[in-house]
PDB file of C-alpha atoms and ligand atoms in Angstrom:
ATOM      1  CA  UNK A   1      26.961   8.970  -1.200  1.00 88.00           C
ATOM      2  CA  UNK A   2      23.287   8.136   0.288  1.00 91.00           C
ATOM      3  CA  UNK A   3      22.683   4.954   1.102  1.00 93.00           C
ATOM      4  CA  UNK A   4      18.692   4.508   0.279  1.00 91.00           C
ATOM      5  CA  UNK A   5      18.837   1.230   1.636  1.00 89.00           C
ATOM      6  CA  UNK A   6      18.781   2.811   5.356  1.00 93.00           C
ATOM      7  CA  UNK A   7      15.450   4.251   4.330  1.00 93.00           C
ATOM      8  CA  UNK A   8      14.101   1.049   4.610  1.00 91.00           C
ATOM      9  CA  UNK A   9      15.015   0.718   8.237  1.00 93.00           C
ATOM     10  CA  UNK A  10      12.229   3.343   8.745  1.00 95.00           C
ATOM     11  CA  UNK A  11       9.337   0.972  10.440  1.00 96.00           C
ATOM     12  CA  UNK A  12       5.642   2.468   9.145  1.00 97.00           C
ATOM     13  CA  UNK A  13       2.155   0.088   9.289  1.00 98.00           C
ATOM     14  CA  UNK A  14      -0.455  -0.284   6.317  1.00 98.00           C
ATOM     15  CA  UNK A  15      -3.757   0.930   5.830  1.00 98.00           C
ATOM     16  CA  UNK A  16      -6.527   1.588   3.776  1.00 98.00           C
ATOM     17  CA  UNK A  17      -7.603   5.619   3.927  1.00 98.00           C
ATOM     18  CA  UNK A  18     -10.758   6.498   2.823  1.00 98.00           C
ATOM     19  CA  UNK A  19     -12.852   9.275   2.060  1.00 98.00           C
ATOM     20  CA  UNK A  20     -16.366  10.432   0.462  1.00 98.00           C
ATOM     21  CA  UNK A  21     -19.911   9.586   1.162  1.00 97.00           C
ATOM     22  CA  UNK A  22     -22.691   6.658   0.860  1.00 96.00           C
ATOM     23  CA  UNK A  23     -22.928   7.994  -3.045  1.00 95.00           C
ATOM     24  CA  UNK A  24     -19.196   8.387  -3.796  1.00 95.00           C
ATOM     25  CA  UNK A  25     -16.285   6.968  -2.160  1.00 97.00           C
ATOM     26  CA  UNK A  26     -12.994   5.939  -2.846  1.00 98.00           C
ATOM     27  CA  UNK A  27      -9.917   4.818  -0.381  1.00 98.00           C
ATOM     28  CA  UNK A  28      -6.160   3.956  -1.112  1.00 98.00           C
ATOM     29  CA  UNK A  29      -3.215   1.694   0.452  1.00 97.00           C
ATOM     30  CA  UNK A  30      -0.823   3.880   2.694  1.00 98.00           C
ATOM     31  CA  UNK A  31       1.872   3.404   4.675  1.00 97.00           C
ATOM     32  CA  UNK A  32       2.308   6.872   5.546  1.00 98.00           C
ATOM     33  CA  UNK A  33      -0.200   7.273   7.818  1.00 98.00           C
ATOM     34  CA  UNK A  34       1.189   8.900  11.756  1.00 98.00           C
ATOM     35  CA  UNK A  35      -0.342  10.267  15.013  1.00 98.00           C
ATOM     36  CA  UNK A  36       1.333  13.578  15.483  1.00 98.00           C
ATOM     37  CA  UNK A  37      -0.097  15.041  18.664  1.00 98.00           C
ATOM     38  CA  UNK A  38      -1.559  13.810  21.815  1.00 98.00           C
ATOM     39  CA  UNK A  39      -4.157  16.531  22.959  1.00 98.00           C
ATOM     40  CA  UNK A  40      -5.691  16.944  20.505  1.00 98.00           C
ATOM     41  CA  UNK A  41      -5.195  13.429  18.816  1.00 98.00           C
ATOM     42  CA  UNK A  42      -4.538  14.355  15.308  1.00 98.00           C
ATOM     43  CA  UNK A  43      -2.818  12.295  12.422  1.00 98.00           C
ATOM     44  CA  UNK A  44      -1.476  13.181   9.200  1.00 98.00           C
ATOM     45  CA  UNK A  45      -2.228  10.648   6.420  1.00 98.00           C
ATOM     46  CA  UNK A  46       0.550  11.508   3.247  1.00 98.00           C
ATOM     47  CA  UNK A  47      -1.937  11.452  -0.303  1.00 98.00           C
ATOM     48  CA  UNK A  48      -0.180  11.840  -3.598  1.00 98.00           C
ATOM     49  CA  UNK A  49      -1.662  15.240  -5.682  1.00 98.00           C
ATOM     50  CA  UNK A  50      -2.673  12.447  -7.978  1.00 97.00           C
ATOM     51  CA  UNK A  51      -4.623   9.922  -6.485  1.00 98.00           C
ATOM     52  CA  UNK A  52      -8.200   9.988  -6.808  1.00 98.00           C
ATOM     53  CA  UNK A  53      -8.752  10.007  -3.017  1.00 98.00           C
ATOM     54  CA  UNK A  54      -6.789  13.278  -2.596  1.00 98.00           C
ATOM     55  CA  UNK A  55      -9.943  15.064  -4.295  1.00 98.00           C
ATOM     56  CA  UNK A  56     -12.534  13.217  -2.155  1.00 98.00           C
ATOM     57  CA  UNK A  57     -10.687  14.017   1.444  1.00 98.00           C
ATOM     58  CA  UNK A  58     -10.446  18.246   0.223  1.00 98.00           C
ATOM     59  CA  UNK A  59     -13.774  18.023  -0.736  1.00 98.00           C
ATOM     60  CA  UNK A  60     -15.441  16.013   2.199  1.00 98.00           C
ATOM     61  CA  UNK A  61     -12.972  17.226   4.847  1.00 98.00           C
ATOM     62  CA  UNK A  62     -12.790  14.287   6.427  1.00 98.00           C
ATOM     63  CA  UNK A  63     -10.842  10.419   6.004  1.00 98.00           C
ATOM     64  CA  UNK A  64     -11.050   7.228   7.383  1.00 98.00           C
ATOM     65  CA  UNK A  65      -8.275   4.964   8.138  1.00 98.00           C
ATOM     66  CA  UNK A  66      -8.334   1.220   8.623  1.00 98.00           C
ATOM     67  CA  UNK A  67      -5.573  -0.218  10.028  1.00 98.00           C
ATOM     68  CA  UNK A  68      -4.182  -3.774   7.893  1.00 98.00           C
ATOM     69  CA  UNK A  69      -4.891  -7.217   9.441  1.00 98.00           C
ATOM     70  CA  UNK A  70      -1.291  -8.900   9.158  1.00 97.00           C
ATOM     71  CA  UNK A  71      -2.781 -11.804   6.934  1.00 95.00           C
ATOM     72  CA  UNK A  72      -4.471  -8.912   4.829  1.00 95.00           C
ATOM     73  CA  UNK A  73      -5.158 -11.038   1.287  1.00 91.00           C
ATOM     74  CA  UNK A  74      -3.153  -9.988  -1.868  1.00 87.00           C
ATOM     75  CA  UNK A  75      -6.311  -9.090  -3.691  1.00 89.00           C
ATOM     76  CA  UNK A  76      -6.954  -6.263  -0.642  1.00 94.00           C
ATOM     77  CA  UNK A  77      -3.426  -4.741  -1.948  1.00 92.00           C
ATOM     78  CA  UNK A  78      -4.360  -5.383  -6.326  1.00 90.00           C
ATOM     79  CA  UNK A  79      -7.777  -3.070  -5.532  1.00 94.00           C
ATOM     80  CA  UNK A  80      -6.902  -0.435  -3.137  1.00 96.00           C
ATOM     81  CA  UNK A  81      -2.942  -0.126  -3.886  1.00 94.00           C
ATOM     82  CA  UNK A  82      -2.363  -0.700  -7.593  1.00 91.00           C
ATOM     83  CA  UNK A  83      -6.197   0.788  -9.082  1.00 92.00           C
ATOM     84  CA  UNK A  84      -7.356   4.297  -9.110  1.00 95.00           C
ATOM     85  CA  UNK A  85     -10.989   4.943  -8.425  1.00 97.00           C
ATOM     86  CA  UNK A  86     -10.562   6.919 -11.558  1.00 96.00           C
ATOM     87  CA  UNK A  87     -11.146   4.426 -13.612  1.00 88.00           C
ATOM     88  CA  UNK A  88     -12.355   1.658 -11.169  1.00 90.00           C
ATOM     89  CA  UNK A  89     -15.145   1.184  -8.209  1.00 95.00           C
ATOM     90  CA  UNK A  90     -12.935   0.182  -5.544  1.00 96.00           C
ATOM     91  CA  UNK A  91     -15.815   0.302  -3.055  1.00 97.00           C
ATOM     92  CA  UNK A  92     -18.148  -2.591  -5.141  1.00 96.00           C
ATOM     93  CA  UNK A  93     -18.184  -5.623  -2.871  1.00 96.00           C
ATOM     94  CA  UNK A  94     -16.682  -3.888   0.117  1.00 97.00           C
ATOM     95  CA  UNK A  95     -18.192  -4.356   3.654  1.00 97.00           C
ATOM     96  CA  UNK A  96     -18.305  -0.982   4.721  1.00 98.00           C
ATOM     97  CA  UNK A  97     -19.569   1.332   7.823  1.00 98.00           C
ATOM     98  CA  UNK A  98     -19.729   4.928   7.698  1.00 98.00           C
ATOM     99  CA  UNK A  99     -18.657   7.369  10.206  1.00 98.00           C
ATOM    100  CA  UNK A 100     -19.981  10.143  11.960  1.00 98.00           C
ATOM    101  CA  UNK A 101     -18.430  12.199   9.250  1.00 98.00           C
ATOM    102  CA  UNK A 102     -19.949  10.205   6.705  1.00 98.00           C
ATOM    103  CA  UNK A 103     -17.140   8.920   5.603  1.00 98.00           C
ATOM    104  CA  UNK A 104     -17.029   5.108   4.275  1.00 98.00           C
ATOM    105  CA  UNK A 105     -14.860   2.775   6.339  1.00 98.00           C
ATOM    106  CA  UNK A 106     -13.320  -0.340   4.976  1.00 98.00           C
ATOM    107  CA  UNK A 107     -13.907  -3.261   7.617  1.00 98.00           C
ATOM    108  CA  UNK A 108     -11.679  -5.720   4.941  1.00 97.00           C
ATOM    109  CA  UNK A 109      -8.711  -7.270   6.192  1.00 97.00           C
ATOM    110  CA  UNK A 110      -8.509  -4.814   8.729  1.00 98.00           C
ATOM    111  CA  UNK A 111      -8.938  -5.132  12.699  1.00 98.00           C
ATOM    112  CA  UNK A 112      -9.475  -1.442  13.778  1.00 98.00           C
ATOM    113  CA  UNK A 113      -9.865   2.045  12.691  1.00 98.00           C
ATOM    114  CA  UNK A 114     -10.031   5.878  13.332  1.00 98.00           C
ATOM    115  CA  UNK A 115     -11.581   8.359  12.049  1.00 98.00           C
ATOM    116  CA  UNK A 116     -11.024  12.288  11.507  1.00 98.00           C
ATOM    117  CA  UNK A 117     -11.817  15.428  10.369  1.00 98.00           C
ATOM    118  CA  UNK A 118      -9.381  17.251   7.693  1.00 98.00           C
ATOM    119  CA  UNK A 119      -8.095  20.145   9.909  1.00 98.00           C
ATOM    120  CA  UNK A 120      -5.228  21.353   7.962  1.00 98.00           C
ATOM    121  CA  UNK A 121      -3.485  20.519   4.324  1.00 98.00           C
ATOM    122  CA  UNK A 122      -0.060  20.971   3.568  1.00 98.00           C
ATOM    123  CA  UNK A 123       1.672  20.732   0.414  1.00 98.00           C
ATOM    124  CA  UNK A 124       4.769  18.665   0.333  1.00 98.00           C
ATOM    125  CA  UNK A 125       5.452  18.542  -3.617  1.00 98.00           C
ATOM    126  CA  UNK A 126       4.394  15.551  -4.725  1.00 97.00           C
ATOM    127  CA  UNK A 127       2.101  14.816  -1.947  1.00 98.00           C
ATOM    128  CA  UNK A 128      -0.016  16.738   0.003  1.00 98.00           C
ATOM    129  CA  UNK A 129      -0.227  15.928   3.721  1.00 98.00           C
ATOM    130  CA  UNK A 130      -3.585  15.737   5.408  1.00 98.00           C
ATOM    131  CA  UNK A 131      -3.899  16.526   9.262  1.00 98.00           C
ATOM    132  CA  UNK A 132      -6.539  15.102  10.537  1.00 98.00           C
ATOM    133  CA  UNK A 133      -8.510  15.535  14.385  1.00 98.00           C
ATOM    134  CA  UNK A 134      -9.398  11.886  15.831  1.00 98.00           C
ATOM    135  CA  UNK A 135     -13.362  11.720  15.802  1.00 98.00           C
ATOM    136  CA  UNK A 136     -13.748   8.569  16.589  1.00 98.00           C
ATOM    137  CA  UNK A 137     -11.612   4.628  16.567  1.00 98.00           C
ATOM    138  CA  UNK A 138     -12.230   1.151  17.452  1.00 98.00           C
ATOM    139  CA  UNK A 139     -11.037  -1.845  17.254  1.00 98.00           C
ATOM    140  CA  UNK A 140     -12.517  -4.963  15.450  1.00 98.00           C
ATOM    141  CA  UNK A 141     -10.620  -7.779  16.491  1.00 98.00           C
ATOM    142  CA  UNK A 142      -8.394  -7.593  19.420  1.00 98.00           C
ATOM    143  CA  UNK A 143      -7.187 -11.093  18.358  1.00 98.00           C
ATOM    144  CA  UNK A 144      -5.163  -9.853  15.202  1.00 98.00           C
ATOM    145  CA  UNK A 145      -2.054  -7.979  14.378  1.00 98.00           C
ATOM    146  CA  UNK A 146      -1.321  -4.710  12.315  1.00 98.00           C
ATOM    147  CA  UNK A 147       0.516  -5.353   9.758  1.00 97.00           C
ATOM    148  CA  UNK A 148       3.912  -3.371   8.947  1.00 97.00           C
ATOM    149  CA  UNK A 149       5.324  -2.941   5.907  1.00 95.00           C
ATOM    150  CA  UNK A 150       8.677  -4.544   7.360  1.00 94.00           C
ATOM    151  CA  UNK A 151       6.271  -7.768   7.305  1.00 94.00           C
ATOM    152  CA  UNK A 152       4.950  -6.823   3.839  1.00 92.00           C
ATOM    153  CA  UNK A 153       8.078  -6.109   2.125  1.00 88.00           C
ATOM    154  CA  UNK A 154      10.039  -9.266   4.052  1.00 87.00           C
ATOM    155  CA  UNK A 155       7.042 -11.644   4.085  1.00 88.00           C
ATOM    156  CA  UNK A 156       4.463 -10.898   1.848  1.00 85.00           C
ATOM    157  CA  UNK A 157       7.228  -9.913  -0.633  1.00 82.00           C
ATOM    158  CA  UNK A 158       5.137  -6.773  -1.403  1.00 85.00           C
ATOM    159  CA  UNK A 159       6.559  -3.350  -2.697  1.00 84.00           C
ATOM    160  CA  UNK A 160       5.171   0.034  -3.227  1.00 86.00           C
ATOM    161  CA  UNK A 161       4.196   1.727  -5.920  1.00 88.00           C
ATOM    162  CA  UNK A 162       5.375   5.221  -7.129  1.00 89.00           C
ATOM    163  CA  UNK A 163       2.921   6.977  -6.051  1.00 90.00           C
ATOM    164  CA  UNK A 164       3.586   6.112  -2.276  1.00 94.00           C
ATOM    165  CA  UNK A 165       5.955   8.610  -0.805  1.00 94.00           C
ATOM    166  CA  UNK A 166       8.448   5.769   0.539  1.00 91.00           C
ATOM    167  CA  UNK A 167       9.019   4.374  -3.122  1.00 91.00           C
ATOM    168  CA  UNK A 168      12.450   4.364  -4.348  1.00 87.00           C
ATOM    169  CA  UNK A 169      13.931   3.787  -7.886  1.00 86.00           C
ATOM    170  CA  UNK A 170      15.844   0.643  -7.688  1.00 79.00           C
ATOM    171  CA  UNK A 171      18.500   2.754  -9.967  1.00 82.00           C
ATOM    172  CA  UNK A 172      19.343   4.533  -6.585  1.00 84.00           C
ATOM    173  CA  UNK A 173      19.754   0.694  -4.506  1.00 80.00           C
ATOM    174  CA  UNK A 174      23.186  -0.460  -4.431  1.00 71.00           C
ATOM    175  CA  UNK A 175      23.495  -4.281  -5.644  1.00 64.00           C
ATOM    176  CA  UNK A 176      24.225  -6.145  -2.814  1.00 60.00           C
ATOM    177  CA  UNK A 177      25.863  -8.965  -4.639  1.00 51.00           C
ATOM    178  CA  UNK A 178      26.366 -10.536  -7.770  1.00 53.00           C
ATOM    179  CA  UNK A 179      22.888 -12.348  -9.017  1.00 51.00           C
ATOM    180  CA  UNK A 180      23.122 -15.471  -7.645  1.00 60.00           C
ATOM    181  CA  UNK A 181      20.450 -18.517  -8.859  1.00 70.00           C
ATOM    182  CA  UNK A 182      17.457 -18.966  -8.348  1.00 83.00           C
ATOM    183  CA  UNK A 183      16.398 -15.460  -9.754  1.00 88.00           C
ATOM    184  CA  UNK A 184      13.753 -13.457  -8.729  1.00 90.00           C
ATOM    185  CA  UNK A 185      11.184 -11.661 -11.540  1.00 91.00           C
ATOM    186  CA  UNK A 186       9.497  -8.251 -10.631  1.00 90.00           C
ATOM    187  CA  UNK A 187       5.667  -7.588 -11.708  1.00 89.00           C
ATOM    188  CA  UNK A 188       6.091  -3.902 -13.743  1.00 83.00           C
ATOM    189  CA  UNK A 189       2.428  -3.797 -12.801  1.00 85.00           C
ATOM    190  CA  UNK A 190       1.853  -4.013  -9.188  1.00 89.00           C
ATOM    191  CA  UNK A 191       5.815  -4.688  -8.119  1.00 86.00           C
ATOM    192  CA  UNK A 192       4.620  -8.723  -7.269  1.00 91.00           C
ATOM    193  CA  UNK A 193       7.839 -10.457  -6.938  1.00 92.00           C
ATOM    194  CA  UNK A 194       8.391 -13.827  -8.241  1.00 93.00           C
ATOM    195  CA  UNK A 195      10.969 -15.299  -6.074  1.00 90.00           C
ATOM    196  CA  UNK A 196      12.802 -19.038  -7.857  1.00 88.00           C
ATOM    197  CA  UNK A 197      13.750 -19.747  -4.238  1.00 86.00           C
ATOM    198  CA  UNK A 198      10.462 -19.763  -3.168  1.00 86.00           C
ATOM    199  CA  UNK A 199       8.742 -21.652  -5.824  1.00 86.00           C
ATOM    200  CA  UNK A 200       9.109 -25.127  -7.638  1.00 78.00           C
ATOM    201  CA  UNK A 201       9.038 -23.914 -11.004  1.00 85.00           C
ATOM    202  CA  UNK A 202      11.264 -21.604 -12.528  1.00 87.00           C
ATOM    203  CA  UNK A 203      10.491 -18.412 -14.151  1.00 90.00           C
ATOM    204  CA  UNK A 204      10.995 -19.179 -17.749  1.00 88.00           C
ATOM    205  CA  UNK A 205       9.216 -22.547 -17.663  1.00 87.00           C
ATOM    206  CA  UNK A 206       5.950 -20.804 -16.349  1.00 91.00           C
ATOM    207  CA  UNK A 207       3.356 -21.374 -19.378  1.00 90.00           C
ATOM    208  CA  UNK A 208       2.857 -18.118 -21.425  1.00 88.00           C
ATOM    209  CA  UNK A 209      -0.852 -18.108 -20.160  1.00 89.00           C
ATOM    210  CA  UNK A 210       0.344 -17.793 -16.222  1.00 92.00           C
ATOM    211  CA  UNK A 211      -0.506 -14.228 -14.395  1.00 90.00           C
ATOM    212  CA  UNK A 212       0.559 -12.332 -11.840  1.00 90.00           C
ATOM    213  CA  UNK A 213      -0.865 -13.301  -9.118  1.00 89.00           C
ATOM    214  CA  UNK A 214      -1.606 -10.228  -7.491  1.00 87.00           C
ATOM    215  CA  UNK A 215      -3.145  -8.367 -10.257  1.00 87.00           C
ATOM    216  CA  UNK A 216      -3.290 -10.586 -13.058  1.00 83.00           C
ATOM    217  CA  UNK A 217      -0.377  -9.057 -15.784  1.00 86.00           C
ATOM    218  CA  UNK A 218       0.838 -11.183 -18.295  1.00 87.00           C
ATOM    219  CA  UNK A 219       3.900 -13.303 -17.825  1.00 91.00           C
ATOM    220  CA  UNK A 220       5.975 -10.175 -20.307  1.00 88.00           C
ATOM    221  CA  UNK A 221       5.057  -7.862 -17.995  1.00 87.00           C
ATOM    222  CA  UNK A 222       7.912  -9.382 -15.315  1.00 87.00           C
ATOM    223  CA  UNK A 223      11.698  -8.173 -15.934  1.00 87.00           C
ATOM    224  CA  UNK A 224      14.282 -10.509 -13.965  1.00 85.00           C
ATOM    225  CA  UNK A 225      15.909  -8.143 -10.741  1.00 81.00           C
ATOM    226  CA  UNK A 226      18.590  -8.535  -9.864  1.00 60.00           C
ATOM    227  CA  UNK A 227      19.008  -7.874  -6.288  1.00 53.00           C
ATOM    228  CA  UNK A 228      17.099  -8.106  -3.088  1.00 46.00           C
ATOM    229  CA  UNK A 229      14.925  -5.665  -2.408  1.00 44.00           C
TER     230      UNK A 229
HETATM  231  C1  FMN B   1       2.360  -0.779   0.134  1.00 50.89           C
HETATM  232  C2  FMN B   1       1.799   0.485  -0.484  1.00 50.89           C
HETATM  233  C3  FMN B   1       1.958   1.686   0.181  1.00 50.89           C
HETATM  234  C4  FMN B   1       1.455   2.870  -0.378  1.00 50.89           C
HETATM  235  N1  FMN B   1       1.580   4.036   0.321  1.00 50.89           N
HETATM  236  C5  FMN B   1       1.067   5.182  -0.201  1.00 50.89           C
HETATM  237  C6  FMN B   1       1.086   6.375   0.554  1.00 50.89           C
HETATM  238  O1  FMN B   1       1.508   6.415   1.700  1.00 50.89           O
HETATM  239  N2  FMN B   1       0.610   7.503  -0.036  1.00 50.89           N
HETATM  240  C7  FMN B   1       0.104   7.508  -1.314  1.00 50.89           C
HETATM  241  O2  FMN B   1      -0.317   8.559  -1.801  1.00 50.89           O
HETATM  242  N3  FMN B   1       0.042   6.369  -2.043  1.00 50.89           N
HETATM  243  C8  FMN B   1       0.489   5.200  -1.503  1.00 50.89           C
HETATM  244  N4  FMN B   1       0.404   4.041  -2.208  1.00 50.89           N
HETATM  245  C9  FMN B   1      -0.123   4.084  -3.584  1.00 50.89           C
HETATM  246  C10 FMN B   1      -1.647   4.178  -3.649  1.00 50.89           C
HETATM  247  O3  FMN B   1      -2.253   3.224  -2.813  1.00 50.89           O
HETATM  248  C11 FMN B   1      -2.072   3.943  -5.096  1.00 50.89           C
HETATM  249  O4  FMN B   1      -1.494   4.905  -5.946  1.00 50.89           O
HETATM  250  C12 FMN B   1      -3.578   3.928  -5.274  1.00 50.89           C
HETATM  251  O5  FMN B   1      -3.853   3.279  -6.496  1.00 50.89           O
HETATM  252  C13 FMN B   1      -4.224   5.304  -5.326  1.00 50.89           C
HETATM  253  O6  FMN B   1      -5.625   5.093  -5.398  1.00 50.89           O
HETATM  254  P1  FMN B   1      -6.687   6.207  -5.840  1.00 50.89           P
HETATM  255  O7  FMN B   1      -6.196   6.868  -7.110  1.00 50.89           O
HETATM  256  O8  FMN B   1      -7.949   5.398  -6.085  1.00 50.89           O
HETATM  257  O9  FMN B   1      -6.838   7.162  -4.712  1.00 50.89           O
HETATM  258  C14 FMN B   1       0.826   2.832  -1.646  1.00 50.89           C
HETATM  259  C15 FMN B   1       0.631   1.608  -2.286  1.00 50.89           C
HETATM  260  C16 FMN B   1       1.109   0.444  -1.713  1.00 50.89           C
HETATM  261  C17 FMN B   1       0.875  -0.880  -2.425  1.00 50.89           C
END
């Protein structure tokens, strides 16, 4: 039998990959995101067929990626994680440069960056995989840590969504033990875990006007998990 919990022991960072112009832009939360050759240095950056940033990186041939400041804010993962810029202008508000590609470049919560062109596109299924040829990086402040998605999960108590290649149905998690108290309550909406252990009130005796918050679902949008995850 697998055990899908040893696919957590994969490390991987976070970032923000972007793509389009000073007229239309969009960029996503990854954390599949890799330098796979030296000479030339070129990275692959793993984009689900349906998020709206897939479209912009074929079209522009060409994506930005900003790495995650470890003290990156919840709101930073609500817009660019759990939102499509289908139906939402991620970019609004955003402190942005622009490349030499012309792609946008998200300088929020983030401490450095590189830049590439789209050399090559394979589909993977779900996902397409973008390799891309370094044009240009920098860092913003040398002070700060990346943040990993150990960190994120552990710490920030952050999962990901389906559309990131890592995700895995809880069905396929074995329970590590029986639910003990306090209990922890899951966000359906942007996977925000409410942990009892962590907090002085309990679940149930949050008012029915409390929101996630992460991204601001109604208390019924929680089911109770019951494992760690
Ligand atoms: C922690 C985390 C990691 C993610 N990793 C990926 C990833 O590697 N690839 C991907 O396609 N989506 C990933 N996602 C999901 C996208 O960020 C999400 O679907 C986003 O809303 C897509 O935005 P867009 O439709 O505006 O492009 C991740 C989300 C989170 C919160």
């Amino acid at each position: 039998m697998i055990n899908f919990e040893a696919l957590f022991k994969i490390s991987y960072g976070l970032y923000i990959v972007c793509s389009g112009d000073k007229s239309k832009c969009n960029g996503f939360i990854s954390n599949t995101v890799l330098q796979v050759t030296s000479e030339p240095a070129r990275f692959a950056a793993c984009c689900n067929k349906d998020n709206y940033t897939a479209g912009l990186i074929q079209k522009y041939a060409a994506f930005s990626v900003s790495i995650m400041d470890k003290d990156a804010t919840p709101e930073i993962f609500g817009r660019f994680g759990y939102k499509s810029g289908k139906d939402f202008d991620k970019m609004a508000g955003m402190a942005l440069n622009y490349g030499s590609t012309g792609v946008p470049i998200v300088t929020n919560d983030c401490i450095a960056f590189i830049e590439c062109k789209l050399v090559q596109t394979i589909d993977v299924g779900t996902h397409l995989l973008f390799i891309g040829e370094l044009v240009d990086a920098d860092i913003w402040d040398d002070t700060k840590e990346p943040l990993t998605y150990l960190y994120y999960r552990q710490v920030k108590k952050g999962v990901a969504p389906k559309n990131a290649p890592t995700y895995i149905d809880k069905s396929k998690l074995v329970a590590k033990s029986k639910e003990p108290l306090p209990r922890k309550y899951e966000c359906t909406v942007c996977g925000y875990i409410y942990d009892e252990a962590n907090e002085r009130v309990r679940f149930t005796d949050l008012p029915e006007s409390w929101v996630c918050p992460v991204c601001g679902s109604k208390k019924t949008d929680f089911i109770e998990i019951s494992r760690n995850i």
